PDB file of C-alpha atoms and ligand atoms in Angstrom:
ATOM      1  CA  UNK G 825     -16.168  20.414  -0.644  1.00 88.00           C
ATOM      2  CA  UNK G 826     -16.594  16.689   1.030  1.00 97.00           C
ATOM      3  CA  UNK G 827     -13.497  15.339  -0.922  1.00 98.00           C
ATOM      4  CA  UNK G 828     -14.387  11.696  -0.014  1.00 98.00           C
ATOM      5  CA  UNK G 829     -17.449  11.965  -1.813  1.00 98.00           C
ATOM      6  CA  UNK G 830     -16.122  13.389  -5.138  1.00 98.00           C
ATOM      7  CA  UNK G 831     -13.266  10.320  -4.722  1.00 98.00           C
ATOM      8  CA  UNK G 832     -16.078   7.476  -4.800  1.00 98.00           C
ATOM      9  CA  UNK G 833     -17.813   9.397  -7.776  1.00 98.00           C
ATOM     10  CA  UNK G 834     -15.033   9.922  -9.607  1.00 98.00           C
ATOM     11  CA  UNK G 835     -13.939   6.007  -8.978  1.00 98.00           C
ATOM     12  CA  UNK G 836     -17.891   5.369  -9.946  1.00 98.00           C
ATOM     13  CA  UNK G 837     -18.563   7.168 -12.814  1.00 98.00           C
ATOM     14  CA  UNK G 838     -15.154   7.740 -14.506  1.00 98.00           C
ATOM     15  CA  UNK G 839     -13.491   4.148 -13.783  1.00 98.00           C
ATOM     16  CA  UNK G 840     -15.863   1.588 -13.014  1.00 98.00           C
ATOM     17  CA  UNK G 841     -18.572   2.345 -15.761  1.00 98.00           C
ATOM     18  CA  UNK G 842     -15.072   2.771 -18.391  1.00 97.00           C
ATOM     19  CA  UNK G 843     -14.248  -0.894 -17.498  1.00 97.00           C
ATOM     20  CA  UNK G 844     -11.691  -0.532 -14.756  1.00 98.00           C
ATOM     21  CA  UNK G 845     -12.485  -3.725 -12.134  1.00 98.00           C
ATOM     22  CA  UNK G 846      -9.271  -4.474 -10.441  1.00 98.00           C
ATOM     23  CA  UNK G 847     -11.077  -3.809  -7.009  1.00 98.00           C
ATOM     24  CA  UNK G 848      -7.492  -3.226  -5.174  1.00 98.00           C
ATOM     25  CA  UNK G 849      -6.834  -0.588  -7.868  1.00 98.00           C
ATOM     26  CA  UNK G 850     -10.589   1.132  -7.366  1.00 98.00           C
ATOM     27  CA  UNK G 851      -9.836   0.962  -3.619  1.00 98.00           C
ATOM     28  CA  UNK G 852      -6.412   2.908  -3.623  1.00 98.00           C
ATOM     29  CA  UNK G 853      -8.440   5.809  -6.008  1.00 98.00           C
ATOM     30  CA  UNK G 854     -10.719   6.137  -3.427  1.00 98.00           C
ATOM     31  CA  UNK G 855      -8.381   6.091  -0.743  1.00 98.00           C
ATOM     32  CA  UNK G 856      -5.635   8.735  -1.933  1.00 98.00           C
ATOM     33  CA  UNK G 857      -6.144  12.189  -1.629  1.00 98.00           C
ATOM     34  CA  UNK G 858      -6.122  13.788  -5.413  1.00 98.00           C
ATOM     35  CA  UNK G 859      -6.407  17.326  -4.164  1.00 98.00           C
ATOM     36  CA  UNK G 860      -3.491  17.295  -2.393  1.00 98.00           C
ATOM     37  CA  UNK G 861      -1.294  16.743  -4.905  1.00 98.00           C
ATOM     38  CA  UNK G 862      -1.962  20.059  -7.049  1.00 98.00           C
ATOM     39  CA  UNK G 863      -2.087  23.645  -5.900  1.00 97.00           C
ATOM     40  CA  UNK G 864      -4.644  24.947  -3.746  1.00 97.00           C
ATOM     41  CA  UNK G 865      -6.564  27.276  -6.505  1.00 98.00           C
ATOM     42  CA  UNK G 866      -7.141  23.608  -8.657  1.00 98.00           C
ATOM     43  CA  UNK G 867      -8.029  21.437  -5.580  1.00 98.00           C
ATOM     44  CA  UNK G 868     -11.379  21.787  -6.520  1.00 97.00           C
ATOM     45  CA  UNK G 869     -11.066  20.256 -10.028  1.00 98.00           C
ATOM     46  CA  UNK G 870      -8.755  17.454  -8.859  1.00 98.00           C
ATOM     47  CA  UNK G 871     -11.493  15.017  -9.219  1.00 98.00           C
ATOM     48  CA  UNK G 872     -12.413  15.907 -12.683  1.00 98.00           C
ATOM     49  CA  UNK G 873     -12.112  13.929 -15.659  1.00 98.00           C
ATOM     50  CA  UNK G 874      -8.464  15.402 -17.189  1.00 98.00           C
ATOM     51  CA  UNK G 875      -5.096  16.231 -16.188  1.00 97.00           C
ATOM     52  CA  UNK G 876      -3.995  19.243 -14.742  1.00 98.00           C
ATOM     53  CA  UNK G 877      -1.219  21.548 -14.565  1.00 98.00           C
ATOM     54  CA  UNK G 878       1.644  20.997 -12.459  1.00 97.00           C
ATOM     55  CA  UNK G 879       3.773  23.602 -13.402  1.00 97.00           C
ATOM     56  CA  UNK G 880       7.537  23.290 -15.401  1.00 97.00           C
ATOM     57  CA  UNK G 881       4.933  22.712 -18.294  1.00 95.00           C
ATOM     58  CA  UNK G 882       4.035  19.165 -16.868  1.00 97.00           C
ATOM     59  CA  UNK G 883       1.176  17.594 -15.339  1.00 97.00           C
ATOM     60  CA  UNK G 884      -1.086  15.001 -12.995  1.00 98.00           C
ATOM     61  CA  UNK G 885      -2.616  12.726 -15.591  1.00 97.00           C
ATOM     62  CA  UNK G 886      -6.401  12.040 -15.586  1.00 98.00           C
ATOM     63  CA  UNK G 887      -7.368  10.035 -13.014  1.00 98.00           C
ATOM     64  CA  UNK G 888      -8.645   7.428 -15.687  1.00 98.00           C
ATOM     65  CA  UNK G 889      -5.656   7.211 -17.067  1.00 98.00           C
ATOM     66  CA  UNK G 890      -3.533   6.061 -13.717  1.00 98.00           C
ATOM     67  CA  UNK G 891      -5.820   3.655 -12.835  1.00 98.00           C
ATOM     68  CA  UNK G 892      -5.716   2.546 -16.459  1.00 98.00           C
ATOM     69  CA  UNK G 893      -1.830   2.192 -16.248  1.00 98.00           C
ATOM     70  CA  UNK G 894      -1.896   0.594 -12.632  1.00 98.00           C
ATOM     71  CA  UNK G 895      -4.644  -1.768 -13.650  1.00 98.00           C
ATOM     72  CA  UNK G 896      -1.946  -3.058 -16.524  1.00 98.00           C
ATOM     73  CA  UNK G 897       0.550  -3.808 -14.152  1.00 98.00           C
ATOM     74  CA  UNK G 898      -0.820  -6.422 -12.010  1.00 98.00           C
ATOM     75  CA  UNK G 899       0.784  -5.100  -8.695  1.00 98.00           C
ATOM     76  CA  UNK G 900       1.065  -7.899  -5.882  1.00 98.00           C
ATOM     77  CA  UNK G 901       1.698  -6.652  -2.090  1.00 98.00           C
ATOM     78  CA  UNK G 902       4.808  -8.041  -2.838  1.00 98.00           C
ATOM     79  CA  UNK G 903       6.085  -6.545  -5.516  1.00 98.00           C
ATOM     80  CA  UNK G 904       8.785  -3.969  -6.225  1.00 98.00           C
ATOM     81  CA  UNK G 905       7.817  -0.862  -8.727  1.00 99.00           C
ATOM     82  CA  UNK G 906       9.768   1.304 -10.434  1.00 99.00           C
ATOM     83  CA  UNK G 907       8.276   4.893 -11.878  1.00 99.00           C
ATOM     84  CA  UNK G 908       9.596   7.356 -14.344  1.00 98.00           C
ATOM     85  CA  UNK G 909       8.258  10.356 -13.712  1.00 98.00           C
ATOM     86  CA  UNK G 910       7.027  11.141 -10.496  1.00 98.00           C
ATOM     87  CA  UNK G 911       5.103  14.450 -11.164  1.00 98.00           C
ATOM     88  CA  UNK G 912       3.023  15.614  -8.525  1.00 98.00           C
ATOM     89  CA  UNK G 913       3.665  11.751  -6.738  1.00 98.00           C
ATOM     90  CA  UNK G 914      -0.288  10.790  -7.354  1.00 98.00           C
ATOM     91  CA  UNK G 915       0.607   7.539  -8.991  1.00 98.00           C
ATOM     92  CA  UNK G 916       3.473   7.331  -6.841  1.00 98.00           C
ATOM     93  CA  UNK G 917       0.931   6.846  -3.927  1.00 99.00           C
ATOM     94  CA  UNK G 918      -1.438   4.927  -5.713  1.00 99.00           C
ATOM     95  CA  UNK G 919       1.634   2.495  -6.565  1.00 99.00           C
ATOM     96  CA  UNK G 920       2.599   2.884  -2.742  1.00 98.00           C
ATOM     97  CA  UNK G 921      -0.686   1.508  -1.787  1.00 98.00           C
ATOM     98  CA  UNK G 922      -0.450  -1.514  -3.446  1.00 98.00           C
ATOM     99  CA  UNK G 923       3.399  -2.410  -3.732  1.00 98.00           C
ATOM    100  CA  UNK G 924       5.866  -3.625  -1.407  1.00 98.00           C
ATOM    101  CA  UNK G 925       8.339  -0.996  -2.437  1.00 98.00           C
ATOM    102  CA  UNK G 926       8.265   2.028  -5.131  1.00 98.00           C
ATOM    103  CA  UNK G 927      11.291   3.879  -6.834  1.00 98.00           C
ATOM    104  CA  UNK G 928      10.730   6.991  -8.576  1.00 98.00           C
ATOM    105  CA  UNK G 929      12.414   8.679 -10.770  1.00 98.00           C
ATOM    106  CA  UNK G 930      11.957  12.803 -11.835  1.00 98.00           C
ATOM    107  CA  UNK G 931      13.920  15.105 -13.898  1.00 98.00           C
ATOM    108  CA  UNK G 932      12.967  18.130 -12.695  1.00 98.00           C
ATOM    109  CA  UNK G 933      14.511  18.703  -9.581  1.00 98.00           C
ATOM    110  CA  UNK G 934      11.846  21.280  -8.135  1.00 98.00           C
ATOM    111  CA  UNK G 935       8.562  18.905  -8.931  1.00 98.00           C
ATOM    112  CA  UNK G 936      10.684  15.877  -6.961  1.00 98.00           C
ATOM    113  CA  UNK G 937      11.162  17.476  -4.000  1.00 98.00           C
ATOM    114  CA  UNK G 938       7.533  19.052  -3.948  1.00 98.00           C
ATOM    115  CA  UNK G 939       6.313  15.638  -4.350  1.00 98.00           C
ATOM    116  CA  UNK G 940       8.663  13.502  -1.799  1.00 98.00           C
ATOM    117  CA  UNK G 941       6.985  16.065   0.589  1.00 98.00           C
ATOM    118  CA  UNK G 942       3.780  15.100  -0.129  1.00 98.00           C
ATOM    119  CA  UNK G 943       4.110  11.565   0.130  1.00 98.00           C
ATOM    120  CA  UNK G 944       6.052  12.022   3.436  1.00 98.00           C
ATOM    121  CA  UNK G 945       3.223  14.373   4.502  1.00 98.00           C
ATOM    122  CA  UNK G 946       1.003  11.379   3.876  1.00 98.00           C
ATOM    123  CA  UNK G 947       2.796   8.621   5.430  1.00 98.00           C
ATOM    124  CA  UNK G 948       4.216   6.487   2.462  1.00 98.00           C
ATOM    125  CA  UNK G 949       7.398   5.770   3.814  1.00 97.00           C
ATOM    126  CA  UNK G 950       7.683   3.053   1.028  1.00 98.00           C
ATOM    127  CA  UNK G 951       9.105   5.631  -1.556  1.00 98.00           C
ATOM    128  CA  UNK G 952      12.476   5.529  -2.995  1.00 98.00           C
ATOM    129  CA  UNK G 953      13.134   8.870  -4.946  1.00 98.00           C
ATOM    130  CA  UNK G 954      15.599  10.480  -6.798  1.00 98.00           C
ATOM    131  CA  UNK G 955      16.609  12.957  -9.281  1.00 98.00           C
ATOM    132  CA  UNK G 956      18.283  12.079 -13.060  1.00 98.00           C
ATOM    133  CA  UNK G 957      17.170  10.767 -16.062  1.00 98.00           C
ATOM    134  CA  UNK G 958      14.927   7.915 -15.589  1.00 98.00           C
ATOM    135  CA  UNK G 959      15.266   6.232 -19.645  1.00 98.00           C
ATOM    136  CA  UNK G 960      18.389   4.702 -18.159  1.00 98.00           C
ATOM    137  CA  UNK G 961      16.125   3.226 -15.009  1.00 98.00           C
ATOM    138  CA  UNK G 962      17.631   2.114 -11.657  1.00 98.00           C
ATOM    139  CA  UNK G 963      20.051  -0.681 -12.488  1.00 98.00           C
ATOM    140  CA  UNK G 964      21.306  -0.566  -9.109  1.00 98.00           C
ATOM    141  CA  UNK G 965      17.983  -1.328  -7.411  1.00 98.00           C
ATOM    142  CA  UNK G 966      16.760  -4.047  -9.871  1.00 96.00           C
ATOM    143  CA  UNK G 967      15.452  -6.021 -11.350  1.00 98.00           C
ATOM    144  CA  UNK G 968      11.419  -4.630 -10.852  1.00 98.00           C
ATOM    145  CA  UNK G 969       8.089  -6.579 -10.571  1.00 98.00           C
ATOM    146  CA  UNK G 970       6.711  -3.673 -12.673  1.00 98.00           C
ATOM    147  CA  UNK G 971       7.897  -0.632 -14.553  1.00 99.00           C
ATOM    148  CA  UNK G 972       5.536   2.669 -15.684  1.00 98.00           C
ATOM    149  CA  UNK G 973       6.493   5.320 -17.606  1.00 98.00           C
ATOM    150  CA  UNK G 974       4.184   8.357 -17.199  1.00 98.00           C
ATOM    151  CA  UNK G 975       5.645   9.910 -20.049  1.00 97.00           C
ATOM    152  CA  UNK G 976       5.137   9.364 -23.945  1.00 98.00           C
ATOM    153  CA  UNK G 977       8.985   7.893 -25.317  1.00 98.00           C
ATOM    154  CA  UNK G 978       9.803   7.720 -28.911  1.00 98.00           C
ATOM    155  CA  UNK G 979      10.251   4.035 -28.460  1.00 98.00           C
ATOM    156  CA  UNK G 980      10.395   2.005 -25.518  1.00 98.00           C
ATOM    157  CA  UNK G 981      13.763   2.314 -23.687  1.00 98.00           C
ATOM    158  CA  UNK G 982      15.738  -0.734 -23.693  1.00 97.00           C
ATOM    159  CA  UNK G 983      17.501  -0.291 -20.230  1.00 98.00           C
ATOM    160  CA  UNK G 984      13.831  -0.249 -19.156  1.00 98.00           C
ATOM    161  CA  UNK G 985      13.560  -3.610 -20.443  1.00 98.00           C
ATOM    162  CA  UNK G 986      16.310  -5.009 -19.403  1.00 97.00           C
ATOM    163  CA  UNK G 987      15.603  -4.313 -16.085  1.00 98.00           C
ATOM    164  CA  UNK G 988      12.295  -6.007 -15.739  1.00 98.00           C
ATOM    165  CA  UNK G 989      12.348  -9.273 -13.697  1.00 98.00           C
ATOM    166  CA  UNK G 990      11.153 -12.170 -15.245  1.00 98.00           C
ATOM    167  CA  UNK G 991       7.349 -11.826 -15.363  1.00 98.00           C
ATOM    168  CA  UNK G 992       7.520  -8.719 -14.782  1.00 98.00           C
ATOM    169  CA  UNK G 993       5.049  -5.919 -16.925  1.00 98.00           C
ATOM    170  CA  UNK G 994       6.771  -2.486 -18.344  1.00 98.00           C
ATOM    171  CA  UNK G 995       3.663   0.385 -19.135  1.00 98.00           C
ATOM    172  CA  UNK G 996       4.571   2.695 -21.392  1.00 98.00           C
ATOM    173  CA  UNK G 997       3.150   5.557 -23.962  1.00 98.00           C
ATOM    174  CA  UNK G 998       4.870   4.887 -27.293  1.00 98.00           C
ATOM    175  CA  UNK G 999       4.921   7.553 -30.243  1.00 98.00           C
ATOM    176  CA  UNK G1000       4.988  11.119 -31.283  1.00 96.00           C
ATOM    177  CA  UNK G1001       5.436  13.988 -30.054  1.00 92.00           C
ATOM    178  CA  UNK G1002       1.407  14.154 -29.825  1.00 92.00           C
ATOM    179  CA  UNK G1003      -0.575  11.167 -29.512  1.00 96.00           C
ATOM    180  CA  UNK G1004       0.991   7.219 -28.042  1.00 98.00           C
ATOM    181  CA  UNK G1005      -0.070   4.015 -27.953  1.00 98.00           C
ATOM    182  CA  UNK G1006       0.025   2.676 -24.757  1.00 98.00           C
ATOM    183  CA  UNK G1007       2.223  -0.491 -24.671  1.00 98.00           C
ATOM    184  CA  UNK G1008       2.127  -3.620 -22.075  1.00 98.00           C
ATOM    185  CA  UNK G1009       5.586  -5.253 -22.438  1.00 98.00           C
ATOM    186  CA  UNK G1010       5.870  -8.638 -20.651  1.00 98.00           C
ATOM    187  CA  UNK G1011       9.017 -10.694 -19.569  1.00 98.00           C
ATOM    188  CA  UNK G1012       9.298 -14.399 -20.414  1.00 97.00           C
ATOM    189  CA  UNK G1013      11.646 -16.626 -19.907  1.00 93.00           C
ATOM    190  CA  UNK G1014      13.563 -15.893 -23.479  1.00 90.00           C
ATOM    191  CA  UNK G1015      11.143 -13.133 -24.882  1.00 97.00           C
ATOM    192  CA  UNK G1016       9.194  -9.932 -24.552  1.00 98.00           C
ATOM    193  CA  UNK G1017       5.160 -10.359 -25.527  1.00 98.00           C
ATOM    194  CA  UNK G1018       4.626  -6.357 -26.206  1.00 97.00           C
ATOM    195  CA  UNK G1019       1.269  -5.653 -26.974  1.00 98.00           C
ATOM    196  CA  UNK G1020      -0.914  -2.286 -27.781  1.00 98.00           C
ATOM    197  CA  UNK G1021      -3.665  -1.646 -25.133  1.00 97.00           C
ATOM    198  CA  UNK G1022      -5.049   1.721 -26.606  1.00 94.00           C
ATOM    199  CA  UNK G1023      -4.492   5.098 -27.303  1.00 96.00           C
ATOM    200  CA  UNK G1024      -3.303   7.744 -25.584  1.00 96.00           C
ATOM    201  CA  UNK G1025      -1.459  11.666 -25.196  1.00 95.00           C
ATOM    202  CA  UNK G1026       1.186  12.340 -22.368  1.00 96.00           C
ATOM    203  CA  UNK G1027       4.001  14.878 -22.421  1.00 95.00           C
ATOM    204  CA  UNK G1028       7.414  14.260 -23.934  1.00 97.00           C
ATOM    205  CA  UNK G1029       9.848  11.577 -22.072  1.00 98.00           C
ATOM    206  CA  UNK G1030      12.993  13.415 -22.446  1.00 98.00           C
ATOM    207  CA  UNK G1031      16.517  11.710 -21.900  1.00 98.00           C
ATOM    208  CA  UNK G1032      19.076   9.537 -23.112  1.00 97.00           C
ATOM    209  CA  UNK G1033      16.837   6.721 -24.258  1.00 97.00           C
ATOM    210  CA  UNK G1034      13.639   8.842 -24.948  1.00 98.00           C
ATOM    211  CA  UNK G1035      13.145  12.660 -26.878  1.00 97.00           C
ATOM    212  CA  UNK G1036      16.201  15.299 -26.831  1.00 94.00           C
ATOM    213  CA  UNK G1037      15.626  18.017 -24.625  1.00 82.00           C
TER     214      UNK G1037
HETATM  215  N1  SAM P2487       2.668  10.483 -12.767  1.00 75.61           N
HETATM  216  C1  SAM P2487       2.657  11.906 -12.600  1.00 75.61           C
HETATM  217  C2  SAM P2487       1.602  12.366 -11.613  1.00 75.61           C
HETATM  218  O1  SAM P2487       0.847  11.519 -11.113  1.00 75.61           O
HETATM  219  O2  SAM P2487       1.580  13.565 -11.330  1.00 75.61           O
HETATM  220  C3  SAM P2487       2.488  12.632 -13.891  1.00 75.61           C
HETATM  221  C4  SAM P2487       3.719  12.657 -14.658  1.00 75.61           C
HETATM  222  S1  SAM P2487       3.835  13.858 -15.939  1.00 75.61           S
HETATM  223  C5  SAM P2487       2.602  13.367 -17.085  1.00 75.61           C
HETATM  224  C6  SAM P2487       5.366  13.273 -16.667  1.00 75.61           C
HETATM  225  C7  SAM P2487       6.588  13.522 -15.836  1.00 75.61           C
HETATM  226  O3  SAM P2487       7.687  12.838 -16.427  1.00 75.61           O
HETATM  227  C8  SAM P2487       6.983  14.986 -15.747  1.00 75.61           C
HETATM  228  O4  SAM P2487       7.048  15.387 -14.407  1.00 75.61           O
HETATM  229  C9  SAM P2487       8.347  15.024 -16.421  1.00 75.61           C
HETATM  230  O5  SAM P2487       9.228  15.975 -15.876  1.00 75.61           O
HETATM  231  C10 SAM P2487       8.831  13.619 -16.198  1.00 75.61           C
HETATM  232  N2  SAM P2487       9.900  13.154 -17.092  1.00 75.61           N
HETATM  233  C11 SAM P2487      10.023  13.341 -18.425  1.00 75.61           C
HETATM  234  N3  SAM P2487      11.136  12.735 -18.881  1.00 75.61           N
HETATM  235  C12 SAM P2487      11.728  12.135 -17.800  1.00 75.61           C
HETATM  236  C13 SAM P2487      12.894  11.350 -17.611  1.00 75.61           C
HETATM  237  N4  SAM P2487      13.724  11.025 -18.623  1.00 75.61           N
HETATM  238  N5  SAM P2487      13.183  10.904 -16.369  1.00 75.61           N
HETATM  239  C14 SAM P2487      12.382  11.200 -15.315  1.00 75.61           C
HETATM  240  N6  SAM P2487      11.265  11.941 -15.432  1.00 75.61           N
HETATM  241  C15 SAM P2487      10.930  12.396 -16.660  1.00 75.61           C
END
């Protein structure tokens, strides 16, 4: 299967025609290597339009739907990213590719290291990972340019929040247990502007500031 080619068709006909234009964005899709971040019997479907399985009952969101998410954030070369839940590491790398610096965050211990393999294996040596519950965020390693949560939260955690630098845009999948509403929360001077960009259905954010276990 020429992998390459099902990248710039899945950039053409799942993100481009659905209004995605951030052209850094398209370019890190195109450049980062879906397949490799889900077992070899699903490499062939990496480039389809939906999530897949991960295993530990979580998965690699639909390619539309990171490039939805990274689009939102308005990464600069010079920012610094933080990411709760790091999954297979896919949006890890696409965050890689266009941040100065990315820390990410996973609760399950096994899917961390499996991932911080990958992105060694691939040469993003700008990843900061570690294992605990991400609803309280990094505190020691902010504030962030940018903050996505890759997992739906009952509300939005207010550590997360706080530790957003001024100007600095929080992503994150608001709601029930079933569907969210994906929210763009932006730091002001003396406020938060938090407004709903669509819907959306990820699994459960479970921790202190999110769902029980
Ligand atoms: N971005 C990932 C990717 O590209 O593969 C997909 C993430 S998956 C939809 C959501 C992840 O969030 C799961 O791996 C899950 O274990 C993790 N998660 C859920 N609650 C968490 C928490 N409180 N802290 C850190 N990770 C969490």
């Amino acid at each position: 299967m020429d992998y390459k080619l099902e990248r710039e068709r899945m950039v053409a006909t799942q993100l481009e025609a659905r209004g995605i234009s951030d052209q850094r964005v398209l370019a890190a899709m195109r450049k980062v290597p879906r397949h490799l971040f889900v077992e070899e019997a699903l490499q062939e479907q990496a480039y389809g339009d939906f999530p897949l399985p991960i295993g530990h009952a979580q998965t690699i969101s639909q390619p539309y739907m990171v490039a939805e998410m990274t689009q939102l954030l308005e990464i600069t070369p010079d920012d610094r990213v933080l990411e709760i839940g790091t999954g297979s590491g896919y949006q890890t790398a696409i965050l890689a590719e266009l941040a100065s610096r990315v820390y990410t965050i996973e609760r399950i211990r096994e899917l961390l290291i499996e991932a911080k393999r990958r992105l060694d294996q691939l040469e993003y040596f700008n990843v900061v990972a570690k294992c605990s519950d991400g609803t309280d965020g990094w505190p020691e390693e902010g504030p962030f340019d940018a903050i996505i949560v890759t997992a739906g939260a009952p509300h939005v955690p207010e550590p997360l929040k706080q530790q957003l630098a001024i100007g600095g845009r929080l992503a994150v999948p608001v709601g029930d247990a079933y569907s969210q509403v994906l929210m763009k929360i932006t730091r002001k001077e003396d406020r938060f502007i938090e407004i709903p960009t669509g819907g959306c259905r990820f699994v459960k954010l479970i921790g202190k500031h999110g769902w029980g276990d």
